Amino acid sequence: HTVTLSMFRCVASYCQTMVAGSVGGTMAFLATLLFGGFIIPRSFMPNWLKWGFWLSPLSYGEIGLTGNEFLAQRWLEIKISGVALGRRILMDQGLDFSSYFYWISIGALLGFTLLFNVGFAIGLTIKKVPGTSRAIISRNKLTTFD
């Protein structure tokens, strides 16, 4: 949730109009879903497209959550063809990673959050507001500025 919030804030800081923000947010959302392993699972991605899986914050969330759940003791008690049920589910989904990937996923999600927040701050710093200012200033105050 925090990574997604940071990502959309970063997109909004660069795409400051309603139309550009809608297009930018939709493209960021589509790329996150496409490369995150939900639309195309990692095991079905062509080799030239697998780099996108590792660039998507959603994939790290998925690795962390599924590894934490399916590598728990309750999933390792049941064996199918000599393989634990939890491990078999992860293998079928193409998420058969070691248990330490949970911590790698947490670090990657924190890194994405930091990256998007820095991008958000830079975007607000360097971009100018499109159009004119809509601040309301009284005529008396306006004459003091001249």
PDB file of N, CA, C and O in Angstrom, residues 63-97:
ATOM      1  N   ILE A  63       6.085 -12.036  -3.716  1.00  0.00           N
ATOM      2  CA  ILE A  63       7.095 -12.993  -3.253  1.00  0.00           C
ATOM      3  C   ILE A  63       7.116 -13.060  -1.735  1.00  0.00           C
ATOM      4  O   ILE A  63       7.154 -14.142  -1.140  1.00  0.00           O
ATOM      5  N   GLY A  64       7.081 -11.889  -1.097  1.00  0.00           N
ATOM      6  CA  GLY A  64       7.118 -11.860   0.357  1.00  0.00           C
ATOM      7  C   GLY A  64       5.903 -12.503   0.990  1.00  0.00           C
ATOM      8  O   GLY A  64       6.012 -13.304   1.922  1.00  0.00           O
ATOM      9  N   LEU A  65       4.717 -12.162   0.488  1.00  0.00           N
ATOM     10  CA  LEU A  65       3.485 -12.714   1.063  1.00  0.00           C
ATOM     11  C   LEU A  65       3.336 -14.209   0.812  1.00  0.00           C
ATOM     12  O   LEU A  65       3.008 -14.967   1.729  1.00  0.00           O
ATOM     13  N   THR A  66       3.558 -14.636  -0.415  1.00  0.00           N
ATOM     14  CA  THR A  66       3.388 -16.061  -0.712  1.00  0.00           C
ATOM     15  C   THR A  66       4.456 -16.904  -0.032  1.00  0.00           C
ATOM     16  O   THR A  66       4.166 -17.994   0.448  1.00  0.00           O
ATOM     17  N   GLY A  67       5.677 -16.407   0.015  1.00  0.00           N
ATOM     18  CA  GLY A  67       6.729 -17.159   0.711  1.00  0.00           C
ATOM     19  C   GLY A  67       6.450 -17.277   2.196  1.00  0.00           C
ATOM     20  O   GLY A  67       6.635 -18.340   2.801  1.00  0.00           O
ATOM     21  N   ASN A  68       5.994 -16.203   2.793  1.00  0.00           N
ATOM     22  CA  ASN A  68       5.678 -16.226   4.216  1.00  0.00           C
ATOM     23  C   ASN A  68       4.531 -17.197   4.512  1.00  0.00           C
ATOM     24  O   ASN A  68       4.550 -17.886   5.526  1.00  0.00           O
ATOM     25  N   GLU A  69       3.546 -17.249   3.638  1.00  0.00           N
ATOM     26  CA  GLU A  69       2.389 -18.122   3.871  1.00  0.00           C
ATOM     27  C   GLU A  69       2.703 -19.581   3.548  1.00  0.00           C
ATOM     28  O   GLU A  69       2.523 -20.466   4.377  1.00  0.00           O
ATOM     29  N   PHE A  70       3.172 -19.853   2.341  1.00  0.00           N
ATOM     30  CA  PHE A  70       3.283 -21.233   1.883  1.00  0.00           C
ATOM     31  C   PHE A  70       4.544 -21.944   2.360  1.00  0.00           C
ATOM     32  O   PHE A  70       4.680 -23.148   2.150  1.00  0.00           O
ATOM     33  N   LEU A  71       5.475 -21.225   2.965  1.00  0.00           N
ATOM     34  CA  LEU A  71       6.625 -21.892   3.574  1.00  0.00           C
ATOM     35  C   LEU A  71       6.441 -22.052   5.080  1.00  0.00           C
ATOM     36  O   LEU A  71       7.367 -22.444   5.777  1.00  0.00           O
ATOM     37  N   ALA A  72       5.233 -21.758   5.588  1.00  0.00           N
ATOM     38  CA  ALA A  72       4.927 -21.963   7.006  1.00  0.00           C
ATOM     39  C   ALA A  72       4.824 -23.462   7.286  1.00  0.00           C
ATOM     40  O   ALA A  72       4.601 -24.280   6.381  1.00  0.00           O
ATOM     41  N   GLN A  73       4.962 -23.820   8.531  1.00  0.00           N
ATOM     42  CA  GLN A  73       4.997 -25.230   8.924  1.00  0.00           C
ATOM     43  C   GLN A  73       3.730 -25.984   8.522  1.00  0.00           C
ATOM     44  O   GLN A  73       3.790 -27.134   8.123  1.00  0.00           O
ATOM     45  N   ARG A  74       2.568 -25.347   8.607  1.00  0.00           N
ATOM     46  CA  ARG A  74       1.313 -26.043   8.304  1.00  0.00           C
ATOM     47  C   ARG A  74       1.224 -26.472   6.845  1.00  0.00           C
ATOM     48  O   ARG A  74       0.522 -27.412   6.515  1.00  0.00           O
ATOM     49  N   TRP A  75       1.912 -25.769   5.947  1.00  0.00           N
ATOM     50  CA  TRP A  75       1.906 -26.147   4.534  1.00  0.00           C
ATOM     51  C   TRP A  75       2.998 -27.156   4.205  1.00  0.00           C
ATOM     52  O   TRP A  75       2.988 -27.741   3.121  1.00  0.00           O
ATOM     53  N   LEU A  76       3.945 -27.330   5.095  1.00  0.00           N
ATOM     54  CA  LEU A  76       5.041 -28.260   4.839  1.00  0.00           C
ATOM     55  C   LEU A  76       4.760 -29.655   5.371  1.00  0.00           C
ATOM     56  O   LEU A  76       5.520 -30.584   5.108  1.00  0.00           O
ATOM     57  N   GLU A  77       3.679 -29.829   6.124  1.00  0.00           N
ATOM     58  CA  GLU A  77       3.358 -31.134   6.696  1.00  0.00           C
ATOM     59  C   GLU A  77       2.775 -32.094   5.675  1.00  0.00           C
ATOM     60  O   GLU A  77       3.014 -33.291   5.739  1.00  0.00           O
ATOM     61  N   ILE A  78       2.014 -31.609   4.727  1.00  0.00           N
ATOM     62  CA  ILE A  78       1.378 -32.447   3.718  1.00  0.00           C
ATOM     63  C   ILE A  78       2.323 -32.582   2.534  1.00  0.00           C
ATOM     64  O   ILE A  78       2.815 -31.594   1.987  1.00  0.00           O
ATOM     65  N   LYS A  79       2.569 -33.814   2.118  1.00  0.00           N
ATOM     66  CA  LYS A  79       3.484 -34.084   0.999  1.00  0.00           C
ATOM     67  C   LYS A  79       2.698 -34.609  -0.193  1.00  0.00           C
ATOM     68  O   LYS A  79       1.791 -35.420  -0.059  1.00  0.00           O
ATOM     69  N   ILE A  80       3.065 -34.130  -1.362  1.00  0.00           N
ATOM     70  CA  ILE A  80       2.508 -34.627  -2.622  1.00  0.00           C
ATOM     71  C   ILE A  80       3.686 -35.018  -3.494  1.00  0.00           C
ATOM     72  O   ILE A  80       4.503 -34.168  -3.866  1.00  0.00           O
ATOM     73  N   SER A  81       3.776 -36.294  -3.825  1.00  0.00           N
ATOM     74  CA  SER A  81       4.899 -36.828  -4.632  1.00  0.00           C
ATOM     75  C   SER A  81       6.238 -36.482  -4.001  1.00  0.00           C
ATOM     76  O   SER A  81       7.203 -36.171  -4.702  1.00  0.00           O
ATOM     77  N   GLY A  82       6.304 -36.493  -2.688  1.00  0.00           N
ATOM     78  CA  GLY A  82       7.552 -36.236  -1.981  1.00  0.00           C
ATOM     79  C   GLY A  82       7.890 -34.764  -1.819  1.00  0.00           C
ATOM     80  O   GLY A  82       8.940 -34.418  -1.308  1.00  0.00           O
ATOM     81  N   VAL A  83       7.016 -33.872  -2.302  1.00  0.00           N
ATOM     82  CA  VAL A  83       7.244 -32.433  -2.199  1.00  0.00           C
ATOM     83  C   VAL A  83       6.153 -31.850  -1.301  1.00  0.00           C
ATOM     84  O   VAL A  83       4.982 -32.208  -1.419  1.00  0.00           O
ATOM     85  N   ALA A  84       6.551 -30.949  -0.421  1.00  0.00           N
ATOM     86  CA  ALA A  84       5.579 -30.324   0.482  1.00  0.00           C
ATOM     87  C   ALA A  84       4.544 -29.540  -0.327  1.00  0.00           C
ATOM     88  O   ALA A  84       4.848 -28.979  -1.382  1.00  0.00           O
ATOM     89  N   LEU A  85       3.302 -29.523   0.182  1.00  0.00           N
ATOM     90  CA  LEU A  85       2.200 -28.862  -0.516  1.00  0.00           C
ATOM     91  C   LEU A  85       2.488 -27.379  -0.749  1.00  0.00           C
ATOM     92  O   LEU A  85       2.264 -26.850  -1.843  1.00  0.00           O
ATOM     93  N   GLY A  86       3.013 -26.693   0.255  1.00  0.00           N
ATOM     94  CA  GLY A  86       3.324 -25.277   0.100  1.00  0.00           C
ATOM     95  C   GLY A  86       4.378 -25.033  -0.966  1.00  0.00           C
ATOM     96  O   GLY A  86       4.270 -24.107  -1.775  1.00  0.00           O
ATOM     97  N   ARG A  87       5.397 -25.864  -0.977  1.00  0.00           N
ATOM     98  CA  ARG A  87       6.454 -25.740  -1.994  1.00  0.00           C
ATOM     99  C   ARG A  87       5.892 -26.027  -3.383  1.00  0.00           C
ATOM    100  O   ARG A  87       6.243 -25.361  -4.354  1.00  0.00           O
ATOM    101  N   ARG A  88       4.980 -27.003  -3.489  1.00  0.00           N
ATOM    102  CA  ARG A  88       4.371 -27.349  -4.778  1.00  0.00           C
ATOM    103  C   ARG A  88       3.539 -26.172  -5.311  1.00  0.00           C
ATOM    104  O   ARG A  88       3.586 -25.850  -6.498  1.00  0.00           O
ATOM    105  N   ILE A  89       2.773 -25.514  -4.442  1.00  0.00           N
ATOM    106  CA  ILE A  89       1.976 -24.357  -4.865  1.00  0.00           C
ATOM    107  C   ILE A  89       2.893 -23.249  -5.371  1.00  0.00           C
ATOM    108  O   ILE A  89       2.623 -22.629  -6.404  1.00  0.00           O
ATOM    109  N   LEU A  90       3.977 -22.992  -4.660  1.00  0.00           N
ATOM    110  CA  LEU A  90       4.920 -21.954  -5.099  1.00  0.00           C
ATOM    111  C   LEU A  90       5.578 -22.322  -6.421  1.00  0.00           C
ATOM    112  O   LEU A  90       5.778 -21.455  -7.289  1.00  0.00           O
ATOM    113  N   MET A  91       5.901 -23.604  -6.604  1.00  0.00           N
ATOM    114  CA  MET A  91       6.514 -24.053  -7.859  1.00  0.00           C
ATOM    115  C   MET A  91       5.536 -23.893  -9.024  1.00  0.00           C
ATOM    116  O   MET A  91       5.926 -23.472 -10.115  1.00  0.00           O
ATOM    117  N   ASP A  92       4.259 -24.217  -8.785  1.00  0.00           N
ATOM    118  CA  ASP A  92       3.264 -24.108  -9.851  1.00  0.00           C
ATOM    119  C   ASP A  92       3.037 -22.658 -10.268  1.00  0.00           C
ATOM    120  O   ASP A  92       2.697 -22.386 -11.423  1.00  0.00           O
ATOM    121  N   GLN A  93       3.187 -21.722  -9.347  1.00  0.00           N
ATOM    122  CA  GLN A  93       2.990 -20.308  -9.654  1.00  0.00           C
ATOM    123  C   GLN A  93       4.272 -19.608 -10.116  1.00  0.00           C
ATOM    124  O   GLN A  93       4.258 -18.421 -10.411  1.00  0.00           O
ATOM    125  N   GLY A  94       5.377 -20.337 -10.150  1.00  0.00           N
ATOM    126  CA  GLY A  94       6.642 -19.738 -10.564  1.00  0.00           C
ATOM    127  C   GLY A  94       7.268 -18.867  -9.497  1.00  0.00           C
ATOM    128  O   GLY A  94       8.070 -17.988  -9.804  1.00  0.00           O
ATOM    129  N   LEU A  95       6.909 -19.089  -8.234  1.00  0.00           N
ATOM    130  CA  LEU A  95       7.414 -18.274  -7.129  1.00  0.00           C
ATOM    131  C   LEU A  95       8.225 -19.118  -6.161  1.00  0.00           C
ATOM    132  O   LEU A  95       8.213 -18.884  -4.957  1.00  0.00           O
ATOM    133  N   ASP A  96       8.926 -20.097  -6.662  1.00  0.00           N
ATOM    134  CA  ASP A  96       9.693 -21.008  -5.818  1.00  0.00           C
ATOM    135  C   ASP A  96      11.043 -20.381  -5.465  1.00  0.00           C
ATOM    136  O   ASP A  96      12.076 -20.692  -6.055  1.00  0.00           O
ATOM    137  N   PHE A  97      11.015 -19.489  -4.482  1.00  0.00           N
ATOM    138  CA  PHE A  97      12.220 -18.825  -4.031  1.00  0.00           C
ATOM    139  C   PHE A  97      12.572 -19.317  -2.636  1.00  0.00           C
ATOM    140  O   PHE A  97      11.734 -19.878  -1.932  1.00  0.00           O
TER     141      PHE A  97
END
